[in-house]
C-alpha cells in the first residue's frame, strides 16, 4: 500500500486529491493547522460516503512555518509521495501580507524539501506551482518554457518555490515535479475567490437575500478548469519514471465578465443589474491575460481536461443554489 502525505489537505485541491488517492488504494496522511474551530469541512464527502475507505485517512497537526514539526512528520510517516498544496494562495491578500505569503508559499517549500533531504527518505515530491508566475505574460499561450514575470507577492513566492524544487531535483536527485496549474475551480473553491464569490452571490440574489455583488477588474482573462480533474494530473506526474514540470490548463481563456454572464444567465438574471465595481478589489499590479498550453501533459501524461467553461460555471452555480437551500431548510449537504 502506497503512503501519501498532503499539505493543504483541507483545501479545494487537497480534498479532491485525498479522495482520488483513497480510491487508488493509498494510505493518505494530511497536515492541518491547529485552529479553535474545525476546518475540515471539505473532507466531509469522504466521511459521509459509506463506501469510502476513511480508515486509511489520517490527519496530523503541523504548519509549513514550523520546520521541526514538518521534519518529524516526514520522518514518522515515511511517505512514498508528498504533495505540497499548502500556501497563502489568495493573490489580492498577498499584497497586504507579503511577508507571511513569502514565509508559507516560498520558504515553506524549502522546509519540506530539507525535511526530505535530512531524513534520507526518497519520496516523490509534487510542488503546486501557479499560472500567476507568468504574470505580465511574455508569450501567448504560456508553456513550460515561457519566462516568468510575476505581478504579485504570491506570484513571486511561487516562482521561488518552482525554482527551488528544480534546484533540489538537480542537486540531490529528488523525484520532484512542478505542476503549473492554471485557474481551477469547483464548488469547494474558497468563498473569497472571484469565481466562488460570483456563484455564491448568484444563489443569494436569486433567493432574494442579496442585491449587489462588488468586484474589481471584470476584463481580466483566465484559463479556468475543473479542480476535480486537475488533481489527477498531479498524481500522474508522480507516476512517471522521470520528474518534470508540466502546464495543466484548458487552452481557453475567458474574462470575469464572461463568467458573470454565464453564472447570472443560468438562473435568468442580468448581471449588469447587480454587479458594481469596487476599487478595493483592484490589484496594485494586474495580470490581464492567462491561457495555458497543456499539450506536453497530454503527450506525456495522457491527461487532458473534459469539463468546458460553461459547464463548470453552471456546475458551481447549481451547487451554491443547492447549498443555500440546504442551509435554509436545516439540512446538511456535502458539496460535490
mmCIF file of C-alpha atoms in Angstrom:
data_model
loop_
_atom_site.group_PDB
_atom_site.id
_atom_site.type_symbol
_atom_site.label_atom_id
_atom_site.label_comp_id
_atom_site.label_asym_id
_atom_site.label_seq_id
_atom_site.Cartn_x
_atom_site.Cartn_y
_atom_site.Cartn_z
ATOM 1 C CA UNK A 1 0.000 0.000 0.000
ATOM 2 C CA UNK A 2 1.442 3.369 -1.031
ATOM 3 C CA UNK A 3 1.518 6.121 1.567
ATOM 4 C CA UNK A 4 0.975 9.777 0.590
ATOM 5 C CA UNK A 5 1.476 12.939 2.629
ATOM 6 C CA UNK A 6 -0.551 16.011 1.654
ATOM 7 C CA UNK A 7 -0.121 19.555 2.851
ATOM 8 C CA UNK A 8 -3.178 21.717 2.239
ATOM 9 C CA UNK A 9 -5.449 18.668 2.517
ATOM 10 C CA UNK A 10 -8.348 20.772 3.825
ATOM 11 C CA UNK A 11 -8.307 22.996 0.738
ATOM 12 C CA UNK A 12 -10.098 22.553 -2.562
ATOM 13 C CA UNK A 13 -7.323 20.604 -4.274
ATOM 14 C CA UNK A 14 -6.274 18.701 -1.186
ATOM 15 C CA UNK A 15 -9.745 17.295 -0.554
ATOM 16 C CA UNK A 16 -10.184 16.155 -4.159
ATOM 17 C CA UNK A 17 -6.695 14.658 -4.228
ATOM 18 C CA UNK A 18 -7.296 12.812 -0.943
ATOM 19 C CA UNK A 19 -10.446 11.269 -2.415
ATOM 20 C CA UNK A 20 -8.600 10.247 -5.578
ATOM 21 C CA UNK A 21 -5.697 8.652 -3.708
ATOM 22 C CA UNK A 22 -8.020 6.720 -1.390
ATOM 23 C CA UNK A 23 -9.824 5.246 -4.397
ATOM 24 C CA UNK A 24 -6.424 4.148 -5.707
ATOM 25 C CA UNK A 25 -5.650 2.255 -2.527
ATOM 26 C CA UNK A 26 -3.340 4.749 -0.828
ATOM 27 C CA UNK A 27 -2.950 5.384 2.856
ATOM 28 C CA UNK A 28 -3.395 9.168 2.995
ATOM 29 C CA UNK A 29 -1.878 11.458 5.621
ATOM 30 C CA UNK A 30 -2.760 15.135 5.737
ATOM 31 C CA UNK A 31 -1.185 18.040 7.609
ATOM 32 C CA UNK A 32 -3.657 20.505 9.103
ATOM 33 C CA UNK A 33 -3.120 23.663 11.121
ATOM 34 C CA UNK A 34 -4.327 23.822 14.685
ATOM 35 C CA UNK A 35 -7.368 26.111 14.968
ATOM 36 C CA UNK A 36 -10.072 26.861 17.527
ATOM 37 C CA UNK A 37 -12.739 25.661 15.101
ATOM 38 C CA UNK A 38 -12.893 22.664 12.791
ATOM 39 C CA UNK A 39 -11.629 23.467 9.291
ATOM 40 C CA UNK A 40 -12.048 20.047 7.694
ATOM 41 C CA UNK A 41 -15.411 20.652 6.009
ATOM 42 C CA UNK A 42 -14.135 19.817 2.542
ATOM 43 C CA UNK A 43 -13.279 16.313 3.748
ATOM 44 C CA UNK A 44 -16.883 15.678 4.770
ATOM 45 C CA UNK A 45 -17.564 13.896 1.487
ATOM 46 C CA UNK A 46 -15.051 11.217 2.488
ATOM 47 C CA UNK A 47 -16.593 10.654 5.904
ATOM 48 C CA UNK A 48 -20.156 10.843 4.574
ATOM 49 C CA UNK A 49 -19.608 8.173 1.912
ATOM 50 C CA UNK A 50 -20.323 4.717 3.409
ATOM 51 C CA UNK A 51 -18.120 3.137 0.734
ATOM 52 C CA UNK A 52 -15.159 5.453 1.281
ATOM 53 C CA UNK A 53 -12.073 3.835 2.872
ATOM 54 C CA UNK A 54 -11.967 6.568 5.525
ATOM 55 C CA UNK A 55 -9.993 4.290 7.841
ATOM 56 C CA UNK A 56 -6.984 4.992 5.604
ATOM 57 C CA UNK A 57 -7.147 8.773 6.106
ATOM 58 C CA UNK A 58 -5.062 10.273 8.913
ATOM 59 C CA UNK A 59 -4.749 13.943 9.896
ATOM 60 C CA UNK A 60 -1.776 15.434 11.744
ATOM 61 C CA UNK A 61 -1.258 18.889 13.209
ATOM 62 C CA UNK A 62 1.547 20.864 11.595
ATOM 63 C CA UNK A 63 2.412 24.044 9.742
ATOM 64 C CA UNK A 64 4.820 24.925 6.942
ATOM 65 C CA UNK A 65 6.174 27.698 9.153
ATOM 66 C CA UNK A 66 7.444 25.072 11.644
ATOM 67 C CA UNK A 67 10.456 23.254 10.179
ATOM 68 C CA UNK A 68 10.985 20.901 13.121
ATOM 69 C CA UNK A 69 7.360 19.752 13.113
ATOM 70 C CA UNK A 70 7.474 19.146 9.365
ATOM 71 C CA UNK A 71 10.685 17.126 9.686
ATOM 72 C CA UNK A 72 9.228 14.998 12.499
ATOM 73 C CA UNK A 73 6.091 14.244 10.494
ATOM 74 C CA UNK A 74 8.021 13.304 7.349
ATOM 75 C CA UNK A 75 10.282 11.006 9.409
ATOM 76 C CA UNK A 76 7.318 9.456 11.228
ATOM 77 C CA UNK A 77 5.041 8.912 8.231
ATOM 78 C CA UNK A 78 7.759 7.824 5.752
ATOM 79 C CA UNK A 79 5.589 8.698 2.718
ATOM 80 C CA UNK A 80 6.121 7.326 -0.776
ATOM 81 C CA UNK A 81 4.714 10.531 -2.257
ATOM 82 C CA UNK A 82 4.442 14.087 -0.928
ATOM 83 C CA UNK A 83 2.077 16.629 -2.440
ATOM 84 C CA UNK A 84 2.684 20.208 -1.338
ATOM 85 C CA UNK A 85 -0.590 22.050 -1.883
ATOM 86 C CA UNK A 86 -0.380 24.398 1.105
ATOM 87 C CA UNK A 87 0.102 28.131 0.551
ATOM 88 C CA UNK A 88 -1.253 31.568 1.290
ATOM 89 C CA UNK A 89 -2.943 31.367 -2.075
ATOM 90 C CA UNK A 90 -5.078 34.499 -2.349
ATOM 91 C CA UNK A 91 -3.369 36.872 -4.781
ATOM 92 C CA UNK A 92 -5.003 40.076 -3.526
ATOM 93 C CA UNK A 93 -4.273 39.185 0.113
ATOM 94 C CA UNK A 94 -0.611 38.667 -0.761
ATOM 95 C CA UNK A 95 -0.271 42.418 -1.362
ATOM 96 C CA UNK A 96 -1.489 43.049 2.187
ATOM 97 C CA UNK A 97 0.545 40.216 3.761
ATOM 98 C CA UNK A 98 3.652 39.814 1.589
ATOM 99 C CA UNK A 99 5.937 38.584 4.370
ATOM 100 C CA UNK A 100 3.526 35.887 5.550
ATOM 101 C CA UNK A 101 2.854 34.865 1.941
ATOM 102 C CA UNK A 102 6.589 34.501 1.308
ATOM 103 C CA UNK A 103 7.160 32.530 4.511
ATOM 104 C CA UNK A 104 4.486 29.919 3.748
ATOM 105 C CA UNK A 105 4.345 29.868 -0.038
ATOM 106 C CA UNK A 106 8.105 30.082 -0.702
ATOM 107 C CA UNK A 107 10.145 29.259 2.402
ATOM 108 C CA UNK A 108 7.670 26.565 3.418
ATOM 109 C CA UNK A 109 8.705 24.600 0.331
ATOM 110 C CA UNK A 110 12.352 24.734 1.411
ATOM 111 C CA UNK A 111 11.364 23.389 4.831
ATOM 112 C CA UNK A 112 9.609 20.448 3.188
ATOM 113 C CA UNK A 113 12.467 19.723 0.795
ATOM 114 C CA UNK A 114 15.004 19.954 3.613
ATOM 115 C CA UNK A 115 12.916 17.544 5.695
ATOM 116 C CA UNK A 116 13.079 15.078 2.813
ATOM 117 C CA UNK A 117 16.830 15.543 2.371
ATOM 118 C CA UNK A 118 17.705 15.348 6.069
ATOM 119 C CA UNK A 119 15.605 12.263 6.813
ATOM 120 C CA UNK A 120 17.215 10.442 3.912
ATOM 121 C CA UNK A 121 13.945 9.028 2.574
ATOM 122 C CA UNK A 122 13.253 9.189 -1.156
ATOM 123 C CA UNK A 123 9.596 10.090 -1.701
ATOM 124 C CA UNK A 124 8.355 11.518 -4.951
ATOM 125 C CA UNK A 125 7.530 15.193 -4.474
ATOM 126 C CA UNK A 126 4.886 17.367 -6.130
ATOM 127 C CA UNK A 127 5.013 21.155 -5.887
ATOM 128 C CA UNK A 128 1.854 23.128 -6.676
ATOM 129 C CA UNK A 129 3.072 25.882 -8.971
ATOM 130 C CA UNK A 130 0.798 28.536 -10.441
ATOM 131 C CA UNK A 131 -0.036 30.350 -13.653
ATOM 132 C CA UNK A 132 0.360 33.565 -11.629
ATOM 133 C CA UNK A 133 4.106 33.071 -12.116
ATOM 134 C CA UNK A 134 3.635 34.189 -15.743
ATOM 135 C CA UNK A 135 2.023 37.456 -14.646
ATOM 136 C CA UNK A 136 2.758 40.008 -17.358
ATOM 137 C CA UNK A 137 2.892 37.302 -19.978
ATOM 138 C CA UNK A 138 5.818 37.175 -22.381
ATOM 139 C CA UNK A 139 4.014 34.976 -24.933
ATOM 140 C CA UNK A 140 0.551 33.609 -25.664
ATOM 141 C CA UNK A 141 -0.248 30.843 -24.866
ATOM 142 C CA UNK A 142 2.042 30.069 -21.954
ATOM 143 C CA UNK A 143 4.082 26.864 -21.966
ATOM 144 C CA UNK A 144 6.667 25.241 -19.710
ATOM 145 C CA UNK A 145 9.325 27.331 -21.468
ATOM 146 C CA UNK A 146 7.610 30.722 -21.165
ATOM 147 C CA UNK A 147 9.661 33.119 -18.977
ATOM 148 C CA UNK A 148 8.098 34.099 -15.660
ATOM 149 C CA UNK A 149 7.109 37.687 -14.889
ATOM 150 C CA UNK A 150 5.117 37.624 -11.625
ATOM 151 C CA UNK A 151 2.929 40.585 -10.715
ATOM 152 C CA UNK A 152 2.166 39.920 -7.040
ATOM 153 C CA UNK A 153 3.956 38.766 -3.878
ATOM 154 C CA UNK A 154 2.084 35.478 -4.310
ATOM 155 C CA UNK A 155 3.394 35.083 -7.857
ATOM 156 C CA UNK A 156 6.930 35.942 -6.741
ATOM 157 C CA UNK A 157 6.758 33.388 -3.927
ATOM 158 C CA UNK A 158 5.546 30.718 -6.333
ATOM 159 C CA UNK A 159 8.424 31.467 -8.716
ATOM 160 C CA UNK A 160 10.899 30.898 -5.883
ATOM 161 C CA UNK A 161 9.128 27.677 -4.903
ATOM 162 C CA UNK A 162 9.241 26.480 -8.516
ATOM 163 C CA UNK A 163 12.963 27.067 -8.918
ATOM 164 C CA UNK A 164 13.959 25.685 -5.522
ATOM 165 C CA UNK A 165 12.057 22.493 -6.429
ATOM 166 C CA UNK A 166 14.033 22.296 -9.678
ATOM 167 C CA UNK A 167 17.231 23.002 -7.749
ATOM 168 C CA UNK A 168 16.689 20.157 -5.276
ATOM 169 C CA UNK A 169 15.815 17.859 -8.159
ATOM 170 C CA UNK A 170 19.060 18.652 -9.930
ATOM 171 C CA UNK A 171 21.257 18.965 -6.836
ATOM 172 C CA UNK A 172 20.096 15.939 -4.856
ATOM 173 C CA UNK A 173 18.471 13.723 -7.450
ATOM 174 C CA UNK A 174 14.983 14.041 -5.958
ATOM 175 C CA UNK A 175 11.985 12.917 -7.953
ATOM 176 C CA UNK A 176 10.463 16.401 -7.679
ATOM 177 C CA UNK A 177 7.963 17.807 -10.173
ATOM 178 C CA UNK A 178 6.171 21.124 -10.604
ATOM 179 C CA UNK A 179 2.586 21.278 -11.779
ATOM 180 C CA UNK A 180 1.979 24.734 -13.250
ATOM 181 C CA UNK A 181 -1.768 24.762 -12.743
ATOM 182 C CA UNK A 182 -3.847 27.474 -14.330
ATOM 183 C CA UNK A 183 -7.001 28.630 -12.542
ATOM 184 C CA UNK A 184 -9.096 25.660 -11.469
ATOM 185 C CA UNK A 185 -12.427 25.959 -9.747
ATOM 186 C CA UNK A 186 -15.166 23.855 -8.172
ATOM 187 C CA UNK A 187 -17.975 24.076 -5.613
ATOM 188 C CA UNK A 188 -15.225 23.664 -3.000
ATOM 189 C CA UNK A 189 -13.423 26.848 -4.033
ATOM 190 C CA UNK A 190 -12.940 29.306 -1.189
ATOM 191 C CA UNK A 191 -15.676 31.916 -0.947
ATOM 192 C CA UNK A 192 -13.242 34.847 -1.250
ATOM 193 C CA UNK A 193 -12.020 33.764 -4.698
ATOM 194 C CA UNK A 194 -13.751 35.571 -7.542
ATOM 195 C CA UNK A 195 -15.447 32.566 -9.168
ATOM 196 C CA UNK A 196 -16.959 31.251 -5.953
ATOM 197 C CA UNK A 197 -17.769 34.779 -4.827
ATOM 198 C CA UNK A 198 -19.813 35.127 -8.022
ATOM 199 C CA UNK A 199 -21.648 31.801 -7.855
ATOM 200 C CA UNK A 200 -22.446 32.222 -4.162
ATOM 201 C CA UNK A 201 -23.803 35.720 -4.842
ATOM 202 C CA UNK A 202 -25.929 34.391 -7.707
ATOM 203 C CA UNK A 203 -27.572 31.917 -5.345
ATOM 204 C CA UNK A 204 -28.226 34.599 -2.720
ATOM 205 C CA UNK A 205 -29.512 37.158 -5.237
ATOM 206 C CA UNK A 206 -31.811 34.581 -6.821
ATOM 207 C CA UNK A 207 -33.188 33.805 -3.358
ATOM 208 C CA UNK A 208 -33.725 37.498 -2.570
ATOM 209 C CA UNK A 209 -31.135 37.521 0.207
ATOM 210 C CA UNK A 210 -28.706 39.843 -1.566
ATOM 211 C CA UNK A 211 -28.944 42.532 -4.209
ATOM 212 C CA UNK A 212 -25.428 43.684 -5.086
ATOM 213 C CA UNK A 213 -22.101 41.988 -5.826
ATOM 214 C CA UNK A 214 -18.940 44.107 -5.650
ATOM 215 C CA UNK A 215 -15.978 43.117 -7.820
ATOM 216 C CA UNK A 216 -12.787 44.561 -9.248
ATOM 217 C CA UNK A 217 -11.476 44.113 -12.803
ATOM 218 C CA UNK A 218 -14.107 42.437 -14.984
ATOM 219 C CA UNK A 219 -11.864 42.336 -18.050
ATOM 220 C CA UNK A 220 -9.141 40.108 -16.585
ATOM 221 C CA UNK A 221 -8.956 36.892 -18.606
ATOM 222 C CA UNK A 222 -8.167 33.493 -17.122
ATOM 223 C CA UNK A 223 -7.855 29.868 -18.186
ATOM 224 C CA UNK A 224 -10.445 28.160 -15.951
ATOM 225 C CA UNK A 225 -10.681 24.391 -15.455
ATOM 226 C CA UNK A 226 -12.310 21.942 -13.054
ATOM 227 C CA UNK A 227 -10.233 21.218 -9.939
ATOM 228 C CA UNK A 228 -11.503 17.652 -9.625
ATOM 229 C CA UNK A 229 -9.866 16.844 -12.964
ATOM 230 C CA UNK A 230 -6.662 18.747 -12.229
ATOM 231 C CA UNK A 231 -5.714 16.653 -9.188
ATOM 232 C CA UNK A 232 -5.451 13.605 -11.435
ATOM 233 C CA UNK A 233 -2.685 15.389 -13.324
ATOM 234 C CA UNK A 234 -0.819 15.844 -10.027
ATOM 235 C CA UNK A 235 -0.968 12.116 -9.373
ATOM 236 C CA UNK A 236 0.076 11.253 -12.925
ATOM 237 C CA UNK A 237 3.226 13.406 -12.603
ATOM 238 C CA UNK A 238 4.449 11.304 -9.700
ATOM 239 C CA UNK A 239 3.832 8.049 -11.575
ATOM 240 C CA UNK A 240 6.374 8.941 -14.276
ATOM 241 C CA UNK A 241 9.840 7.393 -14.334
ATOM 242 C CA UNK A 242 11.449 10.824 -14.554
ATOM 243 C CA UNK A 243 10.389 14.032 -12.755
ATOM 244 C CA UNK A 244 9.462 17.035 -14.875
ATOM 245 C CA UNK A 245 7.410 20.226 -14.970
ATOM 246 C CA UNK A 246 4.004 20.450 -16.637
ATOM 247 C CA UNK A 247 1.450 23.121 -17.548
ATOM 248 C CA UNK A 248 -2.067 21.997 -16.635
ATOM 249 C CA UNK A 249 -4.721 24.105 -18.375
ATOM 250 C CA UNK A 250 -7.746 24.052 -20.700
ATOM 251 C CA UNK A 251 -6.093 26.047 -23.511
ATOM 252 C CA UNK A 252 -9.014 28.511 -23.410
ATOM 253 C CA UNK A 253 -9.296 31.963 -21.858
ATOM 254 C CA UNK A 254 -12.423 33.743 -20.616
ATOM 255 C CA UNK A 255 -12.954 37.060 -18.866
ATOM 256 C CA UNK A 256 -14.523 37.632 -15.467
ATOM 257 C CA UNK A 257 -17.304 39.375 -17.379
ATOM 258 C CA UNK A 258 -17.983 36.163 -19.345
ATOM 259 C CA UNK A 259 -18.103 34.229 -16.089
ATOM 260 C CA UNK A 260 -20.707 36.694 -14.801
ATOM 261 C CA UNK A 261 -22.790 36.393 -17.961
ATOM 262 C CA UNK A 262 -22.907 32.597 -17.729
ATOM 263 C CA UNK A 263 -23.454 32.475 -13.960
ATOM 264 C CA UNK A 264 -26.271 35.034 -13.763
ATOM 265 C CA UNK A 265 -27.760 33.930 -17.064
ATOM 266 C CA UNK A 266 -28.029 30.339 -15.819
ATOM 267 C CA UNK A 267 -30.675 31.438 -13.293
ATOM 268 C CA UNK A 268 -32.340 34.010 -15.555
ATOM 269 C CA UNK A 269 -30.686 37.138 -14.151
ATOM 270 C CA UNK A 270 -28.830 40.037 -15.786
ATOM 271 C CA UNK A 271 -25.508 40.595 -14.025
ATOM 272 C CA UNK A 272 -25.470 44.279 -15.032
ATOM 273 C CA UNK A 273 -28.345 44.923 -12.627
ATOM 274 C CA UNK A 274 -26.455 43.522 -9.662
ATOM 275 C CA UNK A 275 -22.686 43.923 -10.163
ATOM 276 C CA UNK A 276 -20.830 47.076 -9.152
ATOM 277 C CA UNK A 277 -17.131 47.889 -9.368
ATOM 278 C CA UNK A 278 -15.265 48.483 -6.110
ATOM 279 C CA UNK A 279 -11.715 49.834 -6.372
ATOM 280 C CA UNK A 280 -10.765 47.976 -3.186
ATOM 281 C CA UNK A 281 -10.690 44.772 -5.202
ATOM 282 C CA UNK A 282 -8.255 46.057 -7.822
ATOM 283 C CA UNK A 283 -4.714 44.731 -7.553
ATOM 284 C CA UNK A 284 -1.789 47.172 -7.448
ATOM 285 C CA UNK A 285 -0.398 45.283 -10.464
ATOM 286 C CA UNK A 286 -2.851 43.369 -12.642
ATOM 287 C CA UNK A 287 -2.454 40.143 -14.605
ATOM 288 C CA UNK A 288 -4.510 40.775 -17.717
ATOM 289 C CA UNK A 289 -4.396 37.502 -19.629
ATOM 290 C CA UNK A 290 -3.572 33.884 -18.846
ATOM 291 C CA UNK A 291 -4.007 30.930 -21.201
ATOM 292 C CA UNK A 292 -2.023 27.725 -20.912
ATOM 293 C CA UNK A 293 -0.813 25.209 -23.470
ATOM 294 C CA UNK A 294 -1.096 21.769 -21.839
ATOM 295 C CA UNK A 295 -0.014 19.766 -24.885
ATOM 296 C CA UNK A 296 3.018 18.389 -23.008
ATOM 297 C CA UNK A 297 0.755 16.981 -20.286
ATOM 298 C CA UNK A 298 -1.452 15.394 -22.944
ATOM 299 C CA UNK A 299 1.542 13.925 -24.748
ATOM 300 C CA UNK A 300 3.497 12.624 -21.749
ATOM 301 C CA UNK A 301 0.863 12.079 -19.067
ATOM 302 C CA UNK A 302 -2.137 11.253 -21.220
ATOM 303 C CA UNK A 303 -4.047 13.978 -19.381
ATOM 304 C CA UNK A 304 -6.490 16.497 -20.837
ATOM 305 C CA UNK A 305 -9.456 18.405 -19.388
ATOM 306 C CA UNK A 306 -13.014 17.377 -20.229
ATOM 307 C CA UNK A 307 -15.207 19.916 -18.395
ATOM 308 C CA UNK A 308 -15.804 23.009 -20.525
ATOM 309 C CA UNK A 309 -16.032 26.570 -19.202
ATOM 310 C CA UNK A 310 -19.813 26.991 -19.467
ATOM 311 C CA UNK A 311 -20.373 23.571 -17.897
ATOM 312 C CA UNK A 312 -18.071 24.448 -14.993
ATOM 313 C CA UNK A 313 -19.882 27.728 -14.304
ATOM 314 C CA UNK A 314 -23.279 26.012 -14.292
ATOM 315 C CA UNK A 315 -21.959 23.228 -12.061
ATOM 316 C CA UNK A 316 -20.769 25.781 -9.491
ATOM 317 C CA UNK A 317 -23.958 27.841 -9.608
ATOM 318 C CA UNK A 318 -26.139 24.757 -9.169
ATOM 319 C CA UNK A 319 -24.019 23.622 -6.220
ATOM 320 C CA UNK A 320 -24.299 27.001 -4.466
ATOM 321 C CA UNK A 321 -28.058 27.150 -5.074
ATOM 322 C CA UNK A 322 -28.410 23.665 -3.579
ATOM 323 C CA UNK A 323 -26.113 24.545 -0.679
ATOM 324 C CA UNK A 324 -28.153 27.637 0.169
ATOM 325 C CA UNK A 325 -31.392 25.653 0.022
ATOM 326 C CA UNK A 326 -29.879 23.036 2.335
ATOM 327 C CA UNK A 327 -28.834 25.706 4.841
ATOM 328 C CA UNK A 328 -32.244 27.367 4.774
ATOM 329 C CA UNK A 329 -34.066 24.082 5.295
ATOM 330 C CA UNK A 330 -31.717 22.949 8.036
ATOM 331 C CA UNK A 331 -30.408 20.006 6.045
ATOM 332 C CA UNK A 332 -26.719 19.155 5.968
ATOM 333 C CA UNK A 333 -25.375 18.818 2.473
ATOM 334 C CA UNK A 334 -21.968 17.694 1.267
ATOM 335 C CA UNK A 335 -20.708 19.708 -1.685
ATOM 336 C CA UNK A 336 -19.696 17.828 -4.825
#
